[in-house]
Amino acid sequence: MTEKDFVIRDVKMLKPSGEVVTANIHVSGDKISKITGGEVTDGKIIDSKNKFATPGLVNAHTHASMTLFRSYSDDKALMDWLQKDIWPIEDKMTPKDLYWGAALAAVEMIKSGTTAFADMYGPCMDEVAKVVDESGLRGSLSRGLIGFADSGERLAENVELYKNFHGAADGRITIMLGPHAIYTCSPDYLKKVAAEAQKLGAEIHMHMNETQTEINDCIKNYGKRPFEVVAETGLLDLGMLAAHCVWLSDEEIEIIKAKKVRVAHNPGSNMKLASGIAPVTKLLAEGVTVALGTDGAASNNNLDMLEEIRLAALLAKVDTLNPLAVPAAQSIQMATENGAKALGLQNVGRLEEGCKADIVLWDMSGVEWQPNYNPASLLAYSANSSAVDTVIVDGKILMQGRELKTLDEEKILSEFNSCVKRLTEN
Ligand SMILES: [Zn+2]
């Protein structure tokens, strides 16, 4: 045992099976070296009686720097919101805005138990990569590519981003290519993205089948549904993280299965924008990897994954009129193990020997945790993210006793607010 290693002692721990046991989690370097029962007295100890250990939460779809536009424009239709409000203000963004927006997001994510996130945004995603590096989080980043506005330089930026950052920060940063959506990218453009991704070995992060309008326009323009069009571009053969997937035909679900597309379900955003209800129960029954995401803070309006866990469980029940649909442990699994798979992360998302030490300790002393028959159920249905006490990524403590160890919240808030001021001044 080295100086850096530690033991999370006497903790209630969520096993990959969904079962909760009392155990000691031994962390060595970046990994969980072993999980034991009984007494531990040796080495550096984090006494965790009355804490609940879960894998770190994975936000499988967000636009981190959009924290800058939280509450700027709400209660609008997706296209109105994007075209009239969001795209004009985004045009004013500088690299500094990208950085401080993402830094605030990192504070919010760590404080609510998120340890990894898939981000699609840009330009200047190297600023977000900097935040991932400094914060200690994991990030799977892509440069959002609006094909209709790209004469090649944006795709080139995403390729550069891959070359410069894929595998950086001890492997905590990974890069995908980020064609935005079927309504912003032509099939020819998507083929170009596929060709570049193929050369790099990069995976794809893309918005898919979010609204009925998107489906109808796609059929009008191309005579086919989005997954059918995208399948023909070759993009699905490279490994895709598909955000939303609200409106799917049975044939598209077959394509998703055959191409092993991973789905990021965003219940909060889908409800707020009235996009619809994704067929999550069906996808899960078909063996599809369904993860959870918040989407950007301007369409959620926070980055709190515990809310998405609860919403995913509740929405599936309302959708199917079946109280057994998506039980608590399954919803948590979507936000942890499935999230890691969705981001293409190896040995992440499970509390198991040999896995990466990405761990959240929840404080169970609050009244909303009483009585404590079932911590997983309390987490999904009763607790809120203020119960996050300690956050560990790659064996490194990013927060302990709610005290941030890697980021200066006060400075970030102040810089963030000056960015907001400048962006909203005429
Ligand atoms: Zn999105």
Coordinates of C-alpha atoms and ligand atoms in Angstrom, one line a residue:
M1 CA 0.0 0.0 0.0
T2 CA 1.5 3.4 -1.0
E3 CA 0.9 6.7 0.7
K4 CA -1.7 7.7 -1.8
D5 CA -3.9 4.5 -1.3
F6 CA -6.8 4.5 1.0
V7 CA -9.7 2.4 2.3
I8 CA -13.4 3.5 2.3
R9 CA -14.3 1.7 5.5
D10 CA -17.6 0.3 6.6
V11 CA -19.7 1.7 3.8
K12 CA -23.0 0.6 2.4
M13 CA -22.1 -0.3 -1.2
L14 CA -24.2 -0.7 -4.3
K15 CA -23.0 -3.9 -6.2
P16 CA -23.3 -4.2 -10.0
S17 CA -26.2 -6.7 -9.3
G18 CA -28.2 -3.9 -7.6
E19 CA -27.7 -5.5 -4.2
V20 CA -26.5 -3.3 -1.3
V21 CA -23.8 -4.7 1.1
T22 CA -21.7 -3.4 3.9
A23 CA -18.0 -3.5 2.8
N24 CA -14.6 -1.9 2.7
I25 CA -13.5 -0.5 -0.6
H26 CA -9.7 -0.5 -1.1
V27 CA -8.4 2.1 -3.5
S28 CA -4.9 1.6 -4.9
G29 CA -3.7 4.1 -7.5
D30 CA -6.6 4.7 -10.0
K31 CA -8.3 1.4 -9.2
I32 CA -10.5 -0.4 -6.8
S33 CA -7.9 -3.0 -5.7
K34 CA -10.2 -5.1 -3.5
I35 CA -13.5 -5.1 -1.7
T36 CA -13.5 -6.8 1.7
G37 CA -15.7 -7.4 4.7
G38 CA -14.8 -7.2 8.4
E39 CA -12.6 -4.8 10.3
V40 CA -9.9 -2.7 8.6
T41 CA -7.5 -0.7 10.8
D42 CA -4.4 -0.3 8.6
G43 CA -3.5 2.5 6.2
K44 CA -5.3 5.7 5.3
I45 CA -8.9 5.3 6.1
I46 CA -12.0 7.2 5.1
D47 CA -14.5 6.2 7.8
S48 CA -17.8 5.9 5.9
K49 CA -20.3 4.5 8.3
N50 CA -23.8 5.9 7.3
K51 CA -22.5 6.6 3.8
F52 CA -23.7 5.0 0.6
A53 CA -21.1 4.3 -2.1
T54 CA -22.2 4.2 -5.7
P55 CA -20.3 4.3 -8.9
G56 CA -19.8 7.9 -10.1
L57 CA -22.7 9.2 -12.2
V58 CA -22.1 9.5 -15.9
N59 CA -23.8 12.3 -17.8
A60 CA -24.1 10.8 -21.3
H61 CA -25.2 13.9 -23.1
T62 CA -24.6 17.5 -22.3
H63 CA -23.3 20.8 -23.6
A64 CA -21.3 21.9 -20.5
S65 CA -20.6 25.6 -21.4
M66 CA -24.3 26.2 -22.0
T67 CA -24.5 26.9 -18.2
L68 CA -24.0 30.4 -19.5
F69 CA -27.5 30.4 -21.0
R70 CA -29.4 28.8 -18.1
S71 CA -32.8 30.6 -17.8
Y72 CA -31.9 32.9 -20.7
S73 CA -34.7 31.5 -22.8
D74 CA -37.3 29.0 -21.5
D75 CA -40.7 27.6 -22.5
K76 CA -40.2 27.7 -26.2
A77 CA -40.3 25.2 -29.1
L78 CA -36.9 23.6 -29.9
M79 CA -36.4 25.3 -33.2
D80 CA -37.6 28.7 -32.0
W81 CA -35.3 28.4 -29.0
L82 CA -32.3 27.4 -31.0
Q83 CA -32.7 29.7 -34.0
K84 CA -34.0 32.9 -32.4
D85 CA -32.3 32.9 -29.0
I86 CA -29.5 30.4 -28.6
W87 CA -27.6 30.5 -31.9
P88 CA -27.4 34.3 -32.0
I89 CA -25.9 34.5 -28.5
E90 CA -23.6 31.5 -29.1
D91 CA -22.2 33.5 -32.1
K92 CA -20.7 35.9 -29.6
M93 CA -18.9 33.3 -27.5
T94 CA -15.1 33.5 -27.1
P95 CA -12.8 30.7 -25.9
K96 CA -12.8 32.3 -22.5
D97 CA -16.6 31.8 -22.3
L98 CA -16.3 28.2 -23.3
Y99 CA -13.8 27.7 -20.5
W100 CA -15.6 29.4 -17.7
G101 CA -19.0 28.0 -18.7
A102 CA -17.5 24.5 -18.6
A103 CA -15.7 25.3 -15.3
L104 CA -19.0 26.2 -13.7
A105 CA -20.5 23.0 -15.1
A106 CA -17.6 21.0 -13.6
V107 CA -18.4 22.5 -10.1
E108 CA -22.1 21.7 -10.6
M109 CA -21.3 18.1 -11.8
I110 CA -18.9 17.3 -9.0
K111 CA -21.2 18.7 -6.3
S112 CA -24.0 16.5 -7.7
G113 CA -22.0 13.3 -8.0
T114 CA -21.1 13.2 -11.7
T115 CA -17.7 11.9 -12.5
A116 CA -17.8 11.6 -16.3
F117 CA -19.7 13.5 -19.0
A118 CA -20.1 13.4 -22.8
D119 CA -20.0 16.9 -24.1
M120 CA -20.8 18.2 -27.6
Y121 CA -20.1 21.9 -28.2
G122 CA -17.7 24.3 -29.7
P123 CA -15.7 25.9 -31.1
C124 CA -12.6 25.7 -29.0
M125 CA -13.3 22.4 -27.2
D126 CA -9.7 22.5 -26.1
E127 CA -10.9 24.9 -23.5
V128 CA -13.3 22.2 -22.2
A129 CA -10.5 19.7 -22.3
K130 CA -8.5 22.0 -20.1
V131 CA -11.4 22.1 -17.6
V132 CA -11.6 18.2 -17.7
D133 CA -7.8 18.1 -17.0
E134 CA -7.9 20.6 -14.2
S135 CA -11.1 19.4 -12.5
G136 CA -10.1 15.7 -12.4
L137 CA -13.3 14.6 -14.1
R138 CA -13.6 12.3 -17.1
G139 CA -14.9 13.9 -20.3
S140 CA -15.7 12.5 -23.7
L141 CA -15.7 15.6 -25.9
S142 CA -16.8 16.4 -29.4
R143 CA -16.8 19.5 -31.5
G144 CA -20.5 20.0 -32.4
L145 CA -20.6 20.1 -36.2
I146 CA -23.4 22.1 -37.9
G147 CA -22.8 20.7 -41.4
F148 CA -24.8 23.4 -43.2
A149 CA -22.4 26.1 -41.7
D150 CA -19.2 24.1 -42.3
S151 CA -17.0 24.5 -45.3
G152 CA -14.6 22.0 -43.8
E153 CA -12.8 24.0 -41.1
R154 CA -15.1 22.7 -38.3
L155 CA -14.6 19.1 -39.1
A156 CA -10.9 19.8 -39.3
E157 CA -11.1 21.3 -35.8
N158 CA -12.8 18.2 -34.5
V159 CA -10.1 16.1 -36.1
E160 CA -7.4 18.3 -34.5
L161 CA -9.1 18.0 -31.2
Y162 CA -8.9 14.2 -31.5
K163 CA -5.3 14.2 -32.4
N164 CA -4.4 16.6 -29.6
F165 CA -6.5 15.3 -26.8
H166 CA -7.7 11.7 -27.3
G167 CA -6.3 9.8 -24.3
A168 CA -5.0 12.9 -22.6
A169 CA -5.1 13.6 -18.8
D170 CA -4.1 10.0 -18.0
G171 CA -6.8 8.8 -20.3
R172 CA -9.6 10.8 -18.7
I173 CA -10.2 12.8 -21.9
T174 CA -11.5 11.0 -24.9
I175 CA -12.7 12.6 -28.1
M176 CA -15.5 11.7 -30.5
L177 CA -16.7 13.4 -33.7
G178 CA -19.9 15.4 -33.2
P179 CA -22.1 15.8 -36.2
H180 CA -24.9 17.8 -34.6
A181 CA -28.1 16.2 -36.1
I182 CA -29.8 15.1 -39.3
Y183 CA -31.5 18.5 -39.6
T184 CA -28.2 20.4 -39.5
C185 CA -26.0 18.0 -41.5
S186 CA -26.7 16.6 -45.0
P187 CA -26.0 12.9 -45.8
D188 CA -23.0 14.0 -47.9
Y189 CA -21.6 15.9 -45.0
L190 CA -22.2 12.9 -42.7
K191 CA -20.2 10.7 -45.2
K192 CA -17.3 13.1 -44.9
V193 CA -17.5 12.9 -41.1
A194 CA -17.6 9.1 -41.3
A195 CA -14.5 9.0 -43.5
E196 CA -12.5 11.2 -41.0
A197 CA -13.8 9.2 -38.1
Q198 CA -12.8 5.9 -39.8
K199 CA -9.3 7.2 -40.4
L200 CA -8.9 8.2 -36.7
G201 CA -10.8 5.3 -35.2
A202 CA -13.0 7.9 -33.5
E203 CA -16.6 7.2 -32.3
I204 CA -19.6 9.4 -33.0
H205 CA -21.8 11.5 -30.7
M206 CA -24.9 12.8 -32.4
H207 CA -28.5 14.0 -31.7
M208 CA -30.9 11.5 -33.2
N209 CA -34.7 11.4 -33.5
E210 CA -35.4 14.1 -30.9
T211 CA -38.7 15.6 -32.2
Q212 CA -41.5 14.6 -34.5
T213 CA -40.7 17.6 -36.7
E214 CA -37.2 16.3 -37.2
I215 CA -38.6 12.9 -38.4
N216 CA -41.2 14.5 -40.7
D217 CA -38.6 16.8 -42.3
C218 CA -36.2 13.9 -42.7
I219 CA -38.8 11.8 -44.5
K220 CA -39.8 14.8 -46.6
N221 CA -36.2 15.6 -47.6
Y222 CA -34.7 12.1 -48.0
G223 CA -37.7 9.7 -48.2
K224 CA -36.5 7.8 -45.1
R225 CA -36.3 8.1 -41.3
P226 CA -33.2 9.5 -39.6
F227 CA -31.5 6.2 -38.6
E228 CA -32.1 4.8 -42.1
V229 CA -30.4 7.8 -43.6
V230 CA -27.6 7.9 -41.2
A231 CA -27.0 4.1 -41.5
E232 CA -26.3 4.7 -45.2
T233 CA -23.6 7.2 -44.5
G234 CA -21.5 4.6 -42.6
L235 CA -21.6 6.6 -39.3
L236 CA -23.3 3.8 -37.4
D237 CA -20.5 1.4 -38.1
L238 CA -18.0 3.5 -36.2
G239 CA -19.7 3.2 -32.8
M240 CA -22.4 5.8 -32.0
L241 CA -23.6 7.6 -28.9
A242 CA -27.1 8.8 -30.0
A243 CA -28.7 11.4 -27.8
H244 CA -32.5 11.5 -27.3
C245 CA -33.9 8.7 -29.6
V246 CA -37.4 9.8 -28.7
W247 CA -39.3 8.9 -31.9
L248 CA -38.2 5.5 -33.2
S249 CA -39.9 3.1 -35.6
D250 CA -39.5 -0.7 -35.0
E251 CA -37.2 -0.8 -38.0
E252 CA -35.0 1.9 -36.4
I253 CA -34.8 -0.1 -33.2
E254 CA -33.6 -3.0 -35.2
I255 CA -30.9 -0.8 -36.7
I256 CA -29.9 0.4 -33.2
K257 CA -29.6 -3.2 -32.1
A258 CA -27.7 -4.4 -35.1
K259 CA -25.2 -1.4 -35.0
K260 CA -24.9 -1.5 -31.2
V261 CA -25.8 2.2 -31.0
R262 CA -25.7 3.4 -27.4
V263 CA -28.7 5.7 -26.5
A264 CA -28.5 8.7 -24.1
H265 CA -32.0 9.2 -22.7
N266 CA -32.6 12.8 -21.5
P267 CA -35.9 12.7 -19.7
G268 CA -35.7 16.2 -18.2
S269 CA -34.9 17.9 -21.5
N270 CA -37.4 15.8 -23.4
M271 CA -40.2 16.8 -20.9
K272 CA -39.3 20.5 -20.8
L273 CA -39.1 20.8 -24.6
A274 CA -42.2 18.6 -24.9
S275 CA -40.2 16.4 -27.3
G276 CA -42.0 13.2 -26.2
I277 CA -41.2 10.1 -24.3
A278 CA -38.4 7.9 -25.5
P279 CA -39.3 4.1 -25.7
V280 CA -36.8 3.3 -22.9
T281 CA -38.5 0.2 -21.6
K282 CA -38.7 -1.3 -25.0
L283 CA -35.0 -0.4 -25.8
L284 CA -33.9 -1.9 -22.5
A285 CA -35.9 -5.1 -23.1
E286 CA -34.2 -5.4 -26.5
G287 CA -30.8 -5.3 -24.8
V288 CA -29.9 -1.8 -26.0
T289 CA -27.4 0.2 -23.8
V290 CA -29.5 3.1 -22.5
A291 CA -27.7 5.7 -20.5
L292 CA -28.9 9.0 -19.0
G293 CA -28.1 12.6 -19.8
T294 CA -29.1 16.1 -18.7
D295 CA -28.7 17.8 -22.1
G296 CA -27.4 21.4 -21.8
A297 CA -28.3 23.5 -18.8
A298 CA -30.3 25.8 -21.0
S299 CA -32.8 23.0 -21.7
N300 CA -33.0 21.2 -18.4
N301 CA -32.1 23.5 -16.5
N302 CA -29.4 21.9 -14.3
L303 CA -26.8 19.2 -14.6
D304 CA -28.1 17.1 -11.7
M305 CA -28.0 13.5 -12.7
L306 CA -29.9 12.3 -9.6
E307 CA -32.9 14.2 -11.0
E308 CA -32.5 12.3 -14.3
I309 CA -32.4 9.0 -12.4
R310 CA -35.7 9.9 -10.7
L311 CA -37.3 11.2 -13.9
A312 CA -36.2 8.2 -16.0
A313 CA -37.8 5.8 -13.5
L314 CA -41.0 7.9 -13.2
L315 CA -41.4 8.7 -16.9
A316 CA -41.1 5.0 -17.8
K317 CA -43.8 4.1 -15.4
V318 CA -46.2 6.8 -16.7
D319 CA -45.3 5.8 -20.3
T320 CA -46.2 2.2 -19.8
L321 CA -48.7 2.5 -17.0
N322 CA -46.6 -0.1 -15.3
P323 CA -45.2 0.7 -11.8
L324 CA -42.7 -2.1 -12.3
A325 CA -41.0 -0.4 -15.3
V326 CA -37.4 0.9 -14.7
P327 CA -37.0 0.1 -11.0
A328 CA -34.7 2.3 -8.8
A329 CA -31.6 0.1 -9.2
Q330 CA -32.0 -0.1 -13.0
S331 CA -32.3 3.7 -13.3
I332 CA -29.1 4.1 -11.2
Q333 CA -27.5 1.5 -13.4
M334 CA -28.4 3.5 -16.5
A335 CA -26.7 6.5 -14.9
T336 CA -23.6 4.6 -14.0
E337 CA -22.6 1.3 -15.8
N338 CA -24.6 2.1 -18.9
G339 CA -23.3 5.6 -19.0
A340 CA -19.7 4.4 -18.9
K341 CA -20.5 2.0 -21.8
A342 CA -22.2 4.8 -23.7
L343 CA -19.0 6.9 -23.5
G344 CA -16.9 3.9 -24.5
L345 CA -15.1 3.8 -21.2
Q346 CA -13.5 0.5 -20.1
N347 CA -13.7 -0.8 -16.5
V348 CA -15.7 2.2 -15.4
G349 CA -19.2 2.4 -13.8
R350 CA -19.1 -0.6 -11.5
L351 CA -17.9 -1.0 -7.9
E352 CA -15.8 -4.1 -8.5
E353 CA -12.2 -5.2 -8.0
G354 CA -10.1 -4.1 -10.9
C355 CA -12.5 -1.3 -12.0
K356 CA -11.5 2.4 -12.0
A357 CA -12.0 4.1 -8.6
D358 CA -14.8 6.5 -9.8
I359 CA -16.9 6.5 -6.6
V360 CA -19.5 8.8 -5.0
L361 CA -20.2 8.7 -1.2
W362 CA -23.7 9.8 -0.3
D363 CA -24.3 11.1 3.2
M364 CA -27.3 9.2 4.6
S365 CA -27.8 11.2 7.7
G366 CA -30.5 13.6 6.3
V367 CA -34.1 13.1 7.3
E368 CA -35.0 12.2 3.7
W369 CA -32.9 9.0 4.1
Q370 CA -35.0 7.9 7.2
P371 CA -35.9 5.1 7.7
N372 CA -33.3 3.3 5.7
Y373 CA -34.8 0.1 4.3
N374 CA -33.2 0.4 0.9
P375 CA -30.5 2.9 0.1
A376 CA -30.9 2.4 -3.7
S377 CA -34.6 3.2 -3.5
L378 CA -33.9 6.2 -1.2
L379 CA -31.3 7.5 -3.7
A380 CA -33.7 7.2 -6.7
Y381 CA -36.9 8.4 -5.1
S382 CA -36.2 10.4 -2.0
A383 CA -32.7 11.9 -1.8
N384 CA -31.4 15.0 -3.5
S385 CA -27.9 15.7 -4.6
S386 CA -26.9 17.8 -1.6
A387 CA -26.3 14.4 0.0
V388 CA -23.2 14.0 -2.2
D389 CA -20.3 14.1 0.4
T390 CA -17.3 12.7 -1.4
V391 CA -16.4 12.3 -5.1
I392 CA -13.5 10.2 -6.4
V393 CA -12.3 9.9 -10.0
D394 CA -9.4 7.7 -11.0
G395 CA -8.6 7.2 -7.3
K396 CA -8.2 11.0 -6.8
I397 CA -10.5 12.8 -4.3
L398 CA -12.2 15.7 -6.1
M399 CA -14.5 16.6 -3.2
Q400 CA -14.6 15.5 0.4
G401 CA -17.1 16.7 3.1
R402 CA -18.6 18.8 0.2
E403 CA -15.3 20.7 0.0
L404 CA -13.9 20.9 -3.6
K405 CA -10.3 19.8 -3.9
T406 CA -9.5 20.7 -7.5
L407 CA -11.6 23.7 -8.4
D408 CA -11.9 27.2 -6.9
E409 CA -15.7 27.8 -6.9
E410 CA -15.5 31.4 -5.8
K411 CA -13.1 32.4 -8.6
I412 CA -15.1 30.4 -11.2
L413 CA -18.4 32.1 -10.2
S414 CA -16.9 35.5 -10.5
E415 CA -15.2 34.8 -13.9
F416 CA -18.4 33.1 -15.1
N417 CA -20.5 36.0 -14.2
S418 CA -18.3 38.5 -16.1
C419 CA -18.6 36.3 -19.2
V420 CA -22.4 36.3 -18.8
K421 CA -22.4 40.1 -18.4
R422 CA -20.3 40.6 -21.6
L423 CA -22.4 38.1 -23.6
T424 CA -25.7 39.7 -22.7
E425 CA -24.6 43.3 -23.2
N426 CA -25.4 44.6 -26.7
Ligands
ZN1 ZN -28.2 18.1 -26.9

